Backbone as numpy.savetxt, mean C-alpha at the origin, in Angstrom:
# Nx Ny Nz CAx CAy CAz Cx Cy Cz
2.22 18.28 -29.44 1.56 18.04 -28.17 2.52 17.27 -27.25
2.68 17.70 -26.00 3.63 17.03 -25.11 3.14 15.64 -24.72
4.09 14.74 -24.57 3.74 13.37 -24.19 3.45 13.25 -22.71
4.06 14.10 -21.92 3.83 14.07 -20.48 2.91 15.19 -20.07
2.14 14.94 -19.04 1.27 15.99 -18.52 2.12 17.03 -17.82
1.80 18.29 -18.02 2.58 19.33 -17.39 2.11 19.56 -15.95
0.81 19.47 -15.70 0.31 19.67 -14.36 -0.67 18.54 -14.05
-0.41 17.87 -12.94 -1.24 16.74 -12.58 -2.32 17.19 -11.60
-3.54 16.81 -11.88 -4.64 17.16 -11.00 -4.76 16.10 -9.91
-4.68 16.51 -8.67 -4.79 15.60 -7.54 -6.21 15.67 -7.00
-6.91 14.54 -7.08 -8.30 14.49 -6.67 -8.39 14.38 -5.15
-9.28 15.16 -4.57 -9.49 15.13 -3.13 -10.47 14.01 -2.81
-10.04 13.03 -2.01 -10.92 11.91 -1.67 -11.71 12.17 -0.41
-11.38 13.21 0.32 -12.09 13.53 1.55 -11.58 12.70 2.71
-12.35 12.68 3.79 -11.99 11.92 4.98 -13.12 10.96 5.31
-12.80 9.90 6.03 -13.86 8.94 6.35 -14.71 9.50 7.50
-15.99 9.11 7.56 -16.91 9.74 8.51 -16.64 9.42 9.98
-16.04 8.28 10.30 -15.86 7.90 11.70 -14.55 8.43 12.28
-13.44 8.19 11.59 -12.13 8.55 12.13 -11.61 9.88 11.63
-12.16 10.39 10.55 -11.68 11.65 10.01 -10.30 11.55 9.40
-9.97 10.39 8.84 -8.65 10.15 8.29 -8.72 9.99 6.78
-7.86 10.69 6.08 -7.80 10.56 4.62 -7.22 9.21 4.20
-6.26 8.70 4.99 -5.63 7.41 4.68 -6.66 6.28 4.75
-7.52 6.30 5.74 -8.56 5.27 5.85 -9.54 5.40 4.70
-9.85 6.62 4.29 -10.75 6.81 3.15 -10.14 6.25 1.87
-8.84 6.44 1.69 -8.16 5.88 0.52 -8.20 4.35 0.57
-7.99 3.78 1.76 -8.05 2.33 1.91 -9.45 1.82 1.56
-10.48 2.52 2.01 -11.86 2.14 1.69 -12.07 2.16 0.18
-11.57 3.20 -0.49 -11.75 3.31 -1.94 -11.02 2.20 -2.69
-9.88 1.75 -2.18 -9.14 0.69 -2.86 -9.79 -0.67 -2.60
-10.34 -0.85 -1.40 -11.02 -2.11 -1.07 -12.32 -2.24 -1.86
-12.96 -1.11 -2.14 -14.28 -1.10 -2.77 -14.26 -1.79 -4.14
-15.27 -2.64 -4.36 -15.47 -3.29 -5.65 -16.89 -3.04 -6.12
-17.05 -2.78 -7.39 -18.36 -2.58 -8.03 -19.18 -1.48 -7.36
-18.53 -0.47 -6.82 -19.23 0.67 -6.26 -19.87 0.43 -4.90
-19.55 -0.67 -4.24 -20.17 -0.99 -2.95 -19.33 -0.41 -1.82
-19.53 0.88 -1.58 -18.71 1.58 -0.60 -19.06 1.18 0.83
-20.33 0.93 1.14 -20.68 0.54 2.50 -20.07 -0.81 2.87
-20.02 -1.73 1.93 -19.37 -3.02 2.18 -17.88 -2.81 2.43
-17.26 -1.94 1.65 -15.83 -1.65 1.83 -15.59 -0.99 3.18
-16.48 -0.07 3.58 -16.35 0.57 4.89 -16.41 -0.45 6.02
-17.36 -1.37 5.93 -17.49 -2.36 7.00 -16.25 -3.25 7.07
-15.65 -3.56 5.93 -14.42 -4.37 5.91 -13.28 -3.63 6.60
-13.08 -2.36 6.22 -11.96 -1.60 6.78 -12.18 -1.32 8.27
-13.41 -1.00 8.66 -13.68 -0.74 10.07 -13.54 -2.01 10.91
-13.87 -3.15 10.33 -13.66 -4.42 11.05 -12.16 -4.66 11.25
-11.34 -4.33 10.24 -9.89 -4.47 10.36 -9.36 -3.54 11.46
-9.91 -2.34 11.56 -9.47 -1.40 12.59 -9.89 -1.90 13.97
-11.04 -2.59 14.06 -11.45 -3.18 15.34 -10.48 -4.27 15.77
-9.95 -5.04 14.81 -8.93 -6.05 15.13 -7.69 -5.36 15.70
-7.30 -4.23 15.11 -6.17 -3.45 15.64 -6.50 -2.88 17.01
-7.76 -2.47 17.23 -8.17 -1.90 18.51 -8.10 -2.96 19.61
-8.43 -4.21 19.27 -8.30 -5.29 20.26 -6.85 -5.43 20.70
-5.95 -5.30 19.75 -4.52 -5.39 20.06 -4.09 -4.22 20.96
-4.76 -3.06 20.78 -4.43 -1.86 21.55 -5.33 -1.70 22.77
-5.92 -2.81 23.25 -6.78 -2.80 24.43 -8.00 -1.91 24.27
-8.59 -1.90 23.10 -9.84 -1.17 22.87 -9.69 0.31 22.59
-8.49 0.83 22.52 -8.27 2.26 22.28 -8.31 2.54 20.79
-9.32 3.33 20.35 -9.50 3.61 18.90 -8.38 4.48 18.35
-7.91 5.46 19.11 -6.83 6.34 18.62 -5.53 5.56 18.47
-5.27 4.66 19.42 -4.08 3.82 19.33 -4.18 2.89 18.11
-5.40 2.40 17.82 -5.61 1.56 16.64 -5.33 2.34 15.37
-5.72 3.61 15.35 -5.45 4.47 14.19 -3.95 4.67 13.99
-3.22 4.84 15.11 -1.76 4.97 15.03 -1.13 3.68 14.52
-1.63 2.53 14.99 -1.12 1.25 14.52 -1.37 1.07 13.01
-2.54 1.52 12.56 -2.87 1.46 11.13 -1.87 2.28 10.33
-1.58 3.49 10.79 -0.60 4.34 10.11 0.79 3.74 10.11
1.17 3.13 11.23 2.49 2.52 11.33 2.63 1.33 10.38
1.57 0.51 10.31 1.59 -0.64 9.39 1.70 -0.17 7.95
0.97 0.88 7.63 1.00 1.43 6.27 2.39 1.96 5.93
3.02 2.67 6.86 4.35 3.24 6.63 5.40 2.14 6.44
5.21 0.99 7.11 6.16 -0.12 6.98 6.17 -0.69 5.56
5.04 -0.61 4.86 4.90 -1.28 3.56 5.33 -0.37 2.40
5.43 0.93 2.62 5.74 1.86 1.53 7.14 1.59 0.96
7.25 1.33 -0.35 8.55 1.06 -0.96 9.33 2.35 -1.24
10.65 2.22 -1.27 11.51 3.37 -1.56 12.00 3.36 -3.00
12.32 2.15 -3.51 12.82 2.01 -4.89 12.07 0.89 -5.59
12.04 0.96 -6.91 11.48 -0.10 -7.73 12.27 -0.16 -9.03
12.04 -1.20 -9.83 12.72 -1.29 -11.12 11.73 -0.97 -12.22
12.23 -0.25 -13.24 11.43 0.08 -14.43 12.19 -0.44 -15.64
11.50 -1.06 -16.57 12.19 -1.55 -17.76 12.55 -0.39 -18.71
13.74 -0.48 -19.30 14.17 0.54 -20.26 14.90 -0.15 -21.41
14.53 0.19 -22.62 15.13 -0.42 -23.79 16.35 0.40 -24.21
17.50 -0.25 -24.22 18.75 0.41 -24.61 19.46 -0.49 -25.61
19.57 -0.04 -26.84 20.32 -0.76 -27.86 19.81 -2.16 -28.14
18.52 -2.35 -28.15 17.96 -3.65 -28.46 17.77 -4.55 -27.26
18.33 -4.19 -26.11 18.16 -4.99 -24.90 17.27 -4.23 -23.92
16.54 -4.96 -23.11 15.70 -4.35 -22.10 16.36 -4.55 -20.74
16.68 -3.45 -20.08 17.31 -3.49 -18.76 16.30 -3.08 -17.70
16.41 -3.72 -16.53 15.60 -3.33 -15.38 16.40 -2.30 -14.61
15.93 -1.06 -14.61 16.68 0.05 -14.01 16.04 0.46 -12.69
16.81 0.48 -11.60 16.24 0.90 -10.32 16.01 2.41 -10.28
14.83 2.81 -9.86 14.50 4.23 -9.72 13.78 4.44 -8.39
13.89 5.64 -7.86 13.15 5.97 -6.65 11.66 6.07 -6.99
10.83 5.70 -6.05 9.39 5.72 -6.25 8.85 7.07 -5.77
8.03 7.71 -6.60 7.39 8.95 -6.17 6.43 8.66 -5.03
6.21 9.65 -4.19 5.42 9.45 -2.97 4.00 8.96 -3.26
3.36 9.54 -4.27 1.98 9.15 -4.58 1.92 7.69 -5.05
2.84 7.30 -5.91 2.87 5.92 -6.40 3.23 4.96 -5.27
4.15 5.35 -4.41 4.55 4.49 -3.31 3.37 4.21 -2.39
2.57 5.23 -2.11 1.40 5.04 -1.25 0.37 4.14 -1.91
0.13 4.33 -3.20 -0.86 3.49 -3.88 -0.37 2.05 -3.99
0.94 1.85 -4.20 1.48 0.49 -4.23 1.31 -0.18 -2.87
1.58 0.56 -1.80 1.46 -0.01 -0.46 0.02 -0.43 -0.17
-0.95 0.41 -0.53 -2.35 0.05 -0.33 -2.71 -1.22 -1.11
-2.29 -1.27 -2.37 -2.59 -2.44 -3.20 -1.96 -3.71 -2.63
-0.70 -3.61 -2.19 0.00 -4.78 -1.67 -0.66 -5.30 -0.40
-1.09 -4.39 0.47 -1.74 -4.80 1.72 -3.03 -5.54 1.40
-3.81 -5.03 0.47 -5.09 -5.65 0.16 -4.90 -6.98 -0.56
-3.94 -7.07 -1.47 -3.66 -8.34 -2.16 -3.21 -9.40 -1.16
-2.35 -9.00 -0.21 -1.86 -9.93 0.79 -3.00 -10.38 1.70
-3.91 -9.47 2.02 -5.05 -9.83 2.87 -5.99 -10.79 2.14
-6.18 -10.60 0.84 -7.05 -11.48 0.07 -6.49 -12.89 0.00
-5.18 -13.02 0.07 -4.55 -14.34 -0.03 -4.57 -15.10 1.30
-4.92 -14.44 2.39 -4.96 -15.09 3.71 -6.17 -16.01 3.82
-6.20 -16.80 4.90 -7.27 -17.78 5.06 -8.06 -17.57 6.35
-8.44 -16.35 6.67 -9.31 -16.10 7.81 -10.75 -16.10 7.33
-11.67 -15.97 8.28 -13.08 -16.12 7.93 -13.62 -14.96 7.09
-13.40 -13.72 7.53 -13.93 -12.56 6.79 -12.78 -11.71 6.27
-13.09 -10.89 5.28 -12.07 -10.01 4.70 -11.59 -8.99 5.72
-12.48 -8.53 6.59 -12.06 -7.57 7.62 -11.03 -8.16 8.56
-11.23 -9.41 8.95 -10.26 -10.07 9.82 -8.94 -10.31 9.08
-9.04 -10.70 7.83 -7.82 -10.92 7.03 -7.00 -9.63 6.94
-7.70 -8.53 6.65 -7.03 -7.24 6.53 -6.42 -6.81 7.86
-7.16 -7.02 8.94 -6.66 -6.67 10.28 -5.41 -7.44 10.64
-5.42 -8.75 10.40 -4.25 -9.57 10.74 -3.07 -9.27 9.83
-3.34 -8.92 8.58 -2.24 -8.52 7.69 -1.61 -7.22 8.17
-2.42 -6.29 8.64 -1.89 -5.03 9.19 -1.08 -5.30 10.45
-1.55 -6.22 11.30 -0.79 -6.56 12.51 0.57 -7.15 12.16
0.59 -8.00 11.14 1.87 -8.58 10.73 2.78 -7.53 10.10
2.19 -6.57 9.41 3.00 -5.50 8.81 3.65 -4.65 9.90
2.95 -4.45 11.01 3.54 -3.69 12.12 4.77 -4.41 12.66
4.68 -5.74 12.72 5.79 -6.55 13.25 6.90 -6.78 12.23
6.70 -6.33 10.99 7.73 -6.48 9.97 7.71 -7.80 9.24
6.57 -8.48 9.27 6.44 -9.72 8.51 5.09 -9.70 7.81
4.78 -10.74 7.07 3.55 -10.76 6.30 3.86 -10.63 4.83
2.86 -10.91 4.00 3.08 -10.93 2.56 3.29 -9.55 1.96
2.68 -8.51 2.54 2.88 -7.16 2.01 4.33 -6.71 2.24
4.87 -6.99 3.42 6.26 -6.65 3.71 7.19 -7.48 2.83
6.82 -8.74 2.60 7.61 -9.62 1.75 7.70 -9.05 0.33
6.58 -8.52 -0.17 6.54 -7.91 -1.50 7.45 -6.69 -1.56
7.43 -5.88 -0.51 8.29 -4.69 -0.46 9.76 -5.11 -0.48
10.13 -6.09 0.34 11.52 -6.54 0.39 11.96 -7.15 -0.93
11.04 -7.87 -1.58 11.34 -8.45 -2.89 11.62 -7.35 -3.93
10.83 -6.28 -3.88 11.03 -5.15 -4.79 12.38 -4.48 -4.53
12.73 -4.32 -3.25 14.01 -3.69 -2.90 15.19 -4.58 -3.31
15.04 -5.89 -3.15 16.12 -6.80 -3.56 16.33 -6.75 -5.07
15.21 -6.69 -5.81 15.29 -6.61 -7.27 16.04 -5.34 -7.68
15.74 -4.23 -7.03 16.41 -2.97 -7.35 17.88 -3.04 -6.99
18.18 -3.67 -5.86 19.58 -3.79 -5.43 20.38 -4.66 -6.39
19.78 -5.74 -6.88 20.52 -6.63 -7.77 20.73 -6.01 -9.15
19.89 -5.05 -9.52 20.05 -4.38 -10.82 20.70 -3.00 -10.68
21.38 -2.79 -9.57 22.02 -1.50 -9.33 23.08 -1.18 -10.39
23.64 -2.19 -11.02 24.68 -1.99 -12.04 24.14 -1.23 -13.25
22.81 -1.29 -13.45 22.22 -0.63 -14.62 21.68 0.76 -14.28
21.99 1.26 -13.10 21.44 2.55 -12.66 21.93 3.70 -13.54
23.07 3.52 -14.21 23.60 4.60 -15.06 22.77 4.79 -16.32
21.86 3.86 -16.64 20.97 4.02 -17.78 19.77 4.91 -17.47
19.58 5.25 -16.22 18.43 6.08 -15.83 18.74 7.53 -16.17
17.97 8.09 -17.05 18.11 9.51 -17.37 16.79 10.11 -17.64
């Protein structure tokens, strides 16, 4: 029996009812805890309202800002541990697109949870605003991952 899956099934998450965006639906699903999807929707939509305020009330512009913030956080490389001759080396590898997107979503939400605003929607909105500007904890996590990969570039020949 093969150890790796030969064909991966990609589940369709659909689109969110207000904006018709698959990315927002994925964000809602990641924010959701204990099956409370309406609570997750209100959090994400409140974050988009924070972006809309920045865009002078324009909902489409807020959606573009959301996409831009998300694209800023997506990592290109990461390190994976590999055991070679009794030693474990951190080997830099390129991140597959699906994993990179899921990492970015997780990092944005973790960074928003660590903030100190009143509601989770506001925290998420301000974290997205900082991601657009190239700062914030989610961007910091991405840069930390890239630095780790750069410092372990000497072990890249172990990747096979």
